[in-house]
């Protein structure tokens, strides 16, 4: 019986797509001519999911990257990388891990490439987002939810120096 249950569990990627994407560099071209600068970068990361019927779930990985030099914004990138996943045969706890960790991990390389490309096209040096441990972020969000700081259950956590992950 346990073997039959295993064959019923299924995760398939139906579609991966950009849901929202913006790049701002409000202080150009002066940031390129003002001499040497050392940016302070802030990363904010959030994951959410929405049921779409028939065992389909949309998972959205939202990433905001802001680079500042002193009090001036060098650039601001906001990206919502999304995927439509068919997920069936899992209990509630397993489903939470799938949409809170597994799916964001699938989406992250697409988001990382898009962010890196747009920052380079904006005239800035190469920017490489380091790998993210979505398992750890999901575990932290679950611990916070159990501790009374809970949210909607679809948040895999924030990473960075604060800020707002945005809303959908």
PDB file of C-alpha atoms in Angstrom:
ATOM      1  CA  UNK A   1       0.000   0.000   0.000  1.00  0.00           C
ATOM      2  CA  UNK A   2       2.859   2.366   0.812  1.00  0.00           C
ATOM      3  CA  UNK A   3       4.296   1.720  -2.653  1.00  0.00           C
ATOM      4  CA  UNK A   4       0.990   2.675  -4.289  1.00  0.00           C
ATOM      5  CA  UNK A   5       0.922   5.932  -2.278  1.00  0.00           C
ATOM      6  CA  UNK A   6       4.410   6.789  -3.543  1.00  0.00           C
ATOM      7  CA  UNK A   7       3.371   6.404  -7.186  1.00  0.00           C
ATOM      8  CA  UNK A   8       0.466   8.814  -6.659  1.00  0.00           C
ATOM      9  CA  UNK A   9       2.724  11.631  -5.440  1.00  0.00           C
ATOM     10  CA  UNK A  10       3.487  13.926  -8.327  1.00  0.00           C
ATOM     11  CA  UNK A  11       5.189  17.281  -8.902  1.00  0.00           C
ATOM     12  CA  UNK A  12       5.456  18.616 -12.430  1.00  0.00           C
ATOM     13  CA  UNK A  13       6.425  22.016 -13.757  1.00  0.00           C
ATOM     14  CA  UNK A  14       3.679  23.291 -16.038  1.00  0.00           C
ATOM     15  CA  UNK A  15       5.187  26.721 -16.782  1.00  0.00           C
ATOM     16  CA  UNK A  16       7.925  29.061 -15.545  1.00  0.00           C
ATOM     17  CA  UNK A  17       7.428  32.761 -16.269  1.00  0.00           C
ATOM     18  CA  UNK A  18       8.215  36.324 -15.237  1.00  0.00           C
ATOM     19  CA  UNK A  19       5.189  37.806 -13.503  1.00  0.00           C
ATOM     20  CA  UNK A  20       6.628  41.256 -12.743  1.00  0.00           C
ATOM     21  CA  UNK A  21      10.043  42.835 -13.271  1.00  0.00           C
ATOM     22  CA  UNK A  22      11.396  46.356 -12.821  1.00  0.00           C
ATOM     23  CA  UNK A  23      14.775  48.077 -12.810  1.00  0.00           C
ATOM     24  CA  UNK A  24      15.378  51.627 -11.604  1.00  0.00           C
ATOM     25  CA  UNK A  25      18.569  53.636 -11.526  1.00  0.00           C
ATOM     26  CA  UNK A  26      17.344  57.058 -10.451  1.00  0.00           C
ATOM     27  CA  UNK A  27      20.741  58.728 -10.109  1.00  0.00           C
ATOM     28  CA  UNK A  28      22.285  57.937 -13.480  1.00  0.00           C
ATOM     29  CA  UNK A  29      24.383  59.194 -15.131  1.00  0.00           C
ATOM     30  CA  UNK A  30      25.864  61.033 -12.136  1.00  0.00           C
ATOM     31  CA  UNK A  31      26.621  57.742 -10.321  1.00  0.00           C
ATOM     32  CA  UNK A  32      28.969  56.811 -13.176  1.00  0.00           C
ATOM     33  CA  UNK A  33      30.872  60.099 -13.115  1.00  0.00           C
ATOM     34  CA  UNK A  34      31.043  60.839  -9.395  1.00  0.00           C
ATOM     35  CA  UNK A  35      34.192  58.821  -8.746  1.00  0.00           C
ATOM     36  CA  UNK A  36      34.681  55.640  -6.829  1.00  0.00           C
ATOM     37  CA  UNK A  37      31.783  54.213  -4.858  1.00  0.00           C
ATOM     38  CA  UNK A  38      31.294  51.225  -2.607  1.00  0.00           C
ATOM     39  CA  UNK A  39      27.700  50.080  -2.694  1.00  0.00           C
ATOM     40  CA  UNK A  40      25.758  48.678   0.215  1.00  0.00           C
ATOM     41  CA  UNK A  41      23.420  46.010  -1.151  1.00  0.00           C
ATOM     42  CA  UNK A  42      20.163  44.932   0.464  1.00  0.00           C
ATOM     43  CA  UNK A  43      18.428  41.708  -0.607  1.00  0.00           C
ATOM     44  CA  UNK A  44      14.837  40.895   0.271  1.00  0.00           C
ATOM     45  CA  UNK A  45      13.390  37.519  -0.615  1.00  0.00           C
ATOM     46  CA  UNK A  46       9.857  36.215  -0.282  1.00  0.00           C
ATOM     47  CA  UNK A  47       7.908  33.255  -1.581  1.00  0.00           C
ATOM     48  CA  UNK A  48       4.163  32.890  -1.830  1.00  0.00           C
ATOM     49  CA  UNK A  49       1.757  30.426  -3.377  1.00  0.00           C
ATOM     50  CA  UNK A  50      -1.786  30.492  -4.708  1.00  0.00           C
ATOM     51  CA  UNK A  51      -3.956  27.470  -5.506  1.00  0.00           C
ATOM     52  CA  UNK A  52      -5.192  27.494  -9.106  1.00  0.00           C
ATOM     53  CA  UNK A  53      -7.513  24.464  -9.058  1.00  0.00           C
ATOM     54  CA  UNK A  54      -7.071  20.898 -10.333  1.00  0.00           C
ATOM     55  CA  UNK A  55      -3.963  20.348  -8.168  1.00  0.00           C
ATOM     56  CA  UNK A  56      -2.258  23.344  -9.817  1.00  0.00           C
ATOM     57  CA  UNK A  57      -0.449  25.888  -7.656  1.00  0.00           C
ATOM     58  CA  UNK A  58       1.252  29.112  -8.673  1.00  0.00           C
ATOM     59  CA  UNK A  59       4.421  29.771  -6.697  1.00  0.00           C
ATOM     60  CA  UNK A  60       5.917  33.275  -6.867  1.00  0.00           C
ATOM     61  CA  UNK A  61       9.453  34.050  -5.776  1.00  0.00           C
ATOM     62  CA  UNK A  62       9.772  37.794  -5.128  1.00  0.00           C
ATOM     63  CA  UNK A  63      13.249  39.287  -4.937  1.00  0.00           C
ATOM     64  CA  UNK A  64      14.179  42.913  -4.341  1.00  0.00           C
ATOM     65  CA  UNK A  65      17.790  44.040  -4.657  1.00  0.00           C
ATOM     66  CA  UNK A  66      18.713  47.613  -3.743  1.00  0.00           C
ATOM     67  CA  UNK A  67      22.225  49.022  -3.989  1.00  0.00           C
ATOM     68  CA  UNK A  68      23.045  52.343  -2.315  1.00  0.00           C
ATOM     69  CA  UNK A  69      26.131  54.462  -1.973  1.00  0.00           C
ATOM     70  CA  UNK A  70      25.818  56.670   1.087  1.00  0.00           C
ATOM     71  CA  UNK A  71      22.234  57.955   0.798  1.00  0.00           C
ATOM     72  CA  UNK A  72      21.891  57.626  -2.998  1.00  0.00           C
ATOM     73  CA  UNK A  73      20.215  54.682  -4.673  1.00  0.00           C
ATOM     74  CA  UNK A  74      22.444  53.219  -7.365  1.00  0.00           C
ATOM     75  CA  UNK A  75      19.849  50.720  -8.564  1.00  0.00           C
ATOM     76  CA  UNK A  76      16.707  48.959  -7.449  1.00  0.00           C
ATOM     77  CA  UNK A  77      15.534  45.674  -8.970  1.00  0.00           C
ATOM     78  CA  UNK A  78      12.197  44.071  -8.180  1.00  0.00           C
ATOM     79  CA  UNK A  79      11.380  40.696  -9.674  1.00  0.00           C
ATOM     80  CA  UNK A  80       8.514  38.248  -9.306  1.00  0.00           C
ATOM     81  CA  UNK A  81       9.573  34.946 -10.870  1.00  0.00           C
ATOM     82  CA  UNK A  82       6.631  32.559 -11.042  1.00  0.00           C
ATOM     83  CA  UNK A  83       5.919  28.968 -11.829  1.00  0.00           C
ATOM     84  CA  UNK A  84       2.786  26.908 -12.281  1.00  0.00           C
ATOM     85  CA  UNK A  85       3.201  23.496 -10.676  1.00  0.00           C
ATOM     86  CA  UNK A  86       0.980  20.428 -10.674  1.00  0.00           C
ATOM     87  CA  UNK A  87       1.262  19.003  -7.157  1.00  0.00           C
ATOM     88  CA  UNK A  88      -0.777  15.989  -6.095  1.00  0.00           C
ATOM     89  CA  UNK A  89      -0.739  13.146  -3.599  1.00  0.00           C
ATOM     90  CA  UNK A  90       0.978  14.948  -0.729  1.00  0.00           C
ATOM     91  CA  UNK A  91      -0.317  15.685   2.742  1.00  0.00           C
ATOM     92  CA  UNK A  92      -0.534  19.263   4.067  1.00  0.00           C
ATOM     93  CA  UNK A  93       2.893  19.242   5.725  1.00  0.00           C
ATOM     94  CA  UNK A  94       4.623  17.827   2.615  1.00  0.00           C
ATOM     95  CA  UNK A  95       2.753  20.324   0.417  1.00  0.00           C
ATOM     96  CA  UNK A  96       4.016  23.174   2.618  1.00  0.00           C
ATOM     97  CA  UNK A  97       7.621  22.055   2.153  1.00  0.00           C
ATOM     98  CA  UNK A  98       7.117  21.699  -1.605  1.00  0.00           C
ATOM     99  CA  UNK A  99       5.687  25.200  -2.138  1.00  0.00           C
ATOM    100  CA  UNK A 100       7.847  26.828   0.548  1.00  0.00           C
ATOM    101  CA  UNK A 101      11.197  25.307  -0.373  1.00  0.00           C
ATOM    102  CA  UNK A 102      11.280  22.951  -3.365  1.00  0.00           C
ATOM    103  CA  UNK A 103       9.439  25.204  -5.859  1.00  0.00           C
ATOM    104  CA  UNK A 104      11.312  28.429  -4.928  1.00  0.00           C
ATOM    105  CA  UNK A 105      14.536  26.473  -5.356  1.00  0.00           C
ATOM    106  CA  UNK A 106      13.436  25.605  -8.911  1.00  0.00           C
ATOM    107  CA  UNK A 107      12.581  29.266  -9.665  1.00  0.00           C
ATOM    108  CA  UNK A 108      15.711  30.842  -8.167  1.00  0.00           C
ATOM    109  CA  UNK A 109      18.164  30.208 -11.052  1.00  0.00           C
ATOM    110  CA  UNK A 110      15.756  31.908 -13.480  1.00  0.00           C
ATOM    111  CA  UNK A 111      15.423  34.894 -11.147  1.00  0.00           C
ATOM    112  CA  UNK A 112      19.169  35.085 -10.554  1.00  0.00           C
ATOM    113  CA  UNK A 113      19.916  35.173 -14.286  1.00  0.00           C
ATOM    114  CA  UNK A 114      17.298  37.879 -14.975  1.00  0.00           C
ATOM    115  CA  UNK A 115      18.554  40.075 -12.128  1.00  0.00           C
ATOM    116  CA  UNK A 116      22.192  39.712 -13.148  1.00  0.00           C
ATOM    117  CA  UNK A 117      21.423  40.525 -16.778  1.00  0.00           C
ATOM    118  CA  UNK A 118      19.371  43.659 -16.066  1.00  0.00           C
ATOM    119  CA  UNK A 119      21.959  45.065 -13.633  1.00  0.00           C
ATOM    120  CA  UNK A 120      24.682  44.603 -16.260  1.00  0.00           C
ATOM    121  CA  UNK A 121      22.472  46.209 -18.911  1.00  0.00           C
ATOM    122  CA  UNK A 122      22.009  49.110 -16.494  1.00  0.00           C
ATOM    123  CA  UNK A 123      25.747  49.798 -16.744  1.00  0.00           C
ATOM    124  CA  UNK A 124      26.758  48.335 -13.384  1.00  0.00           C
ATOM    125  CA  UNK A 125      29.426  45.711 -12.644  1.00  0.00           C
ATOM    126  CA  UNK A 126      28.493  42.043 -12.691  1.00  0.00           C
ATOM    127  CA  UNK A 127      26.163  41.121  -9.844  1.00  0.00           C
ATOM    128  CA  UNK A 128      25.887  37.490  -8.789  1.00  0.00           C
ATOM    129  CA  UNK A 129      23.254  36.417  -6.294  1.00  0.00           C
ATOM    130  CA  UNK A 130      24.715  33.738  -4.062  1.00  0.00           C
ATOM    131  CA  UNK A 131      22.829  30.456  -3.559  1.00  0.00           C
ATOM    132  CA  UNK A 132      19.910  30.588  -1.155  1.00  0.00           C
ATOM    133  CA  UNK A 133      19.086  27.835   1.336  1.00  0.00           C
ATOM    134  CA  UNK A 134      15.311  27.667   0.881  1.00  0.00           C
ATOM    135  CA  UNK A 135      15.065  24.697   3.258  1.00  0.00           C
ATOM    136  CA  UNK A 136      16.481  26.852   6.046  1.00  0.00           C
ATOM    137  CA  UNK A 137      14.259  29.831   5.184  1.00  0.00           C
ATOM    138  CA  UNK A 138      11.187  27.609   5.179  1.00  0.00           C
ATOM    139  CA  UNK A 139      12.161  26.086   8.541  1.00  0.00           C
ATOM    140  CA  UNK A 140      12.642  29.601   9.989  1.00  0.00           C
ATOM    141  CA  UNK A 141       9.224  30.726   8.744  1.00  0.00           C
ATOM    142  CA  UNK A 142       7.608  27.618  10.244  1.00  0.00           C
ATOM    143  CA  UNK A 143       9.339  28.229  13.578  1.00  0.00           C
ATOM    144  CA  UNK A 144       8.117  31.843  13.551  1.00  0.00           C
ATOM    145  CA  UNK A 145       4.575  30.724  12.711  1.00  0.00           C
ATOM    146  CA  UNK A 146       4.603  28.236  15.581  1.00  0.00           C
ATOM    147  CA  UNK A 147       5.987  30.935  17.893  1.00  0.00           C
ATOM    148  CA  UNK A 148       3.012  33.229  17.288  1.00  0.00           C
ATOM    149  CA  UNK A 149       4.578  35.421  14.592  1.00  0.00           C
ATOM    150  CA  UNK A 150       2.695  33.529  11.883  1.00  0.00           C
ATOM    151  CA  UNK A 151       1.697  34.847   8.529  1.00  0.00           C
ATOM    152  CA  UNK A 152      -0.401  33.379   5.729  1.00  0.00           C
ATOM    153  CA  UNK A 153       1.540  30.118   5.633  1.00  0.00           C
ATOM    154  CA  UNK A 154       2.780  30.821   2.134  1.00  0.00           C
ATOM    155  CA  UNK A 155       5.841  32.814   3.118  1.00  0.00           C
ATOM    156  CA  UNK A 156       9.227  31.153   2.988  1.00  0.00           C
ATOM    157  CA  UNK A 157      10.834  34.021   4.842  1.00  0.00           C
ATOM    158  CA  UNK A 158      12.847  37.137   4.233  1.00  0.00           C
ATOM    159  CA  UNK A 159      16.551  37.460   3.736  1.00  0.00           C
ATOM    160  CA  UNK A 160      18.599  40.610   3.945  1.00  0.00           C
ATOM    161  CA  UNK A 161      18.744  43.738   6.017  1.00  0.00           C
ATOM    162  CA  UNK A 162      14.999  44.260   6.179  1.00  0.00           C
ATOM    163  CA  UNK A 163      12.697  45.969   3.789  1.00  0.00           C
ATOM    164  CA  UNK A 164       9.451  44.868   2.307  1.00  0.00           C
ATOM    165  CA  UNK A 165       8.935  41.804   0.152  1.00  0.00           C
ATOM    166  CA  UNK A 166       6.020  43.455  -1.596  1.00  0.00           C
ATOM    167  CA  UNK A 167       2.503  42.217  -2.065  1.00  0.00           C
ATOM    168  CA  UNK A 168       0.788  40.471  -4.898  1.00  0.00           C
TER     169      UNK A 168
END
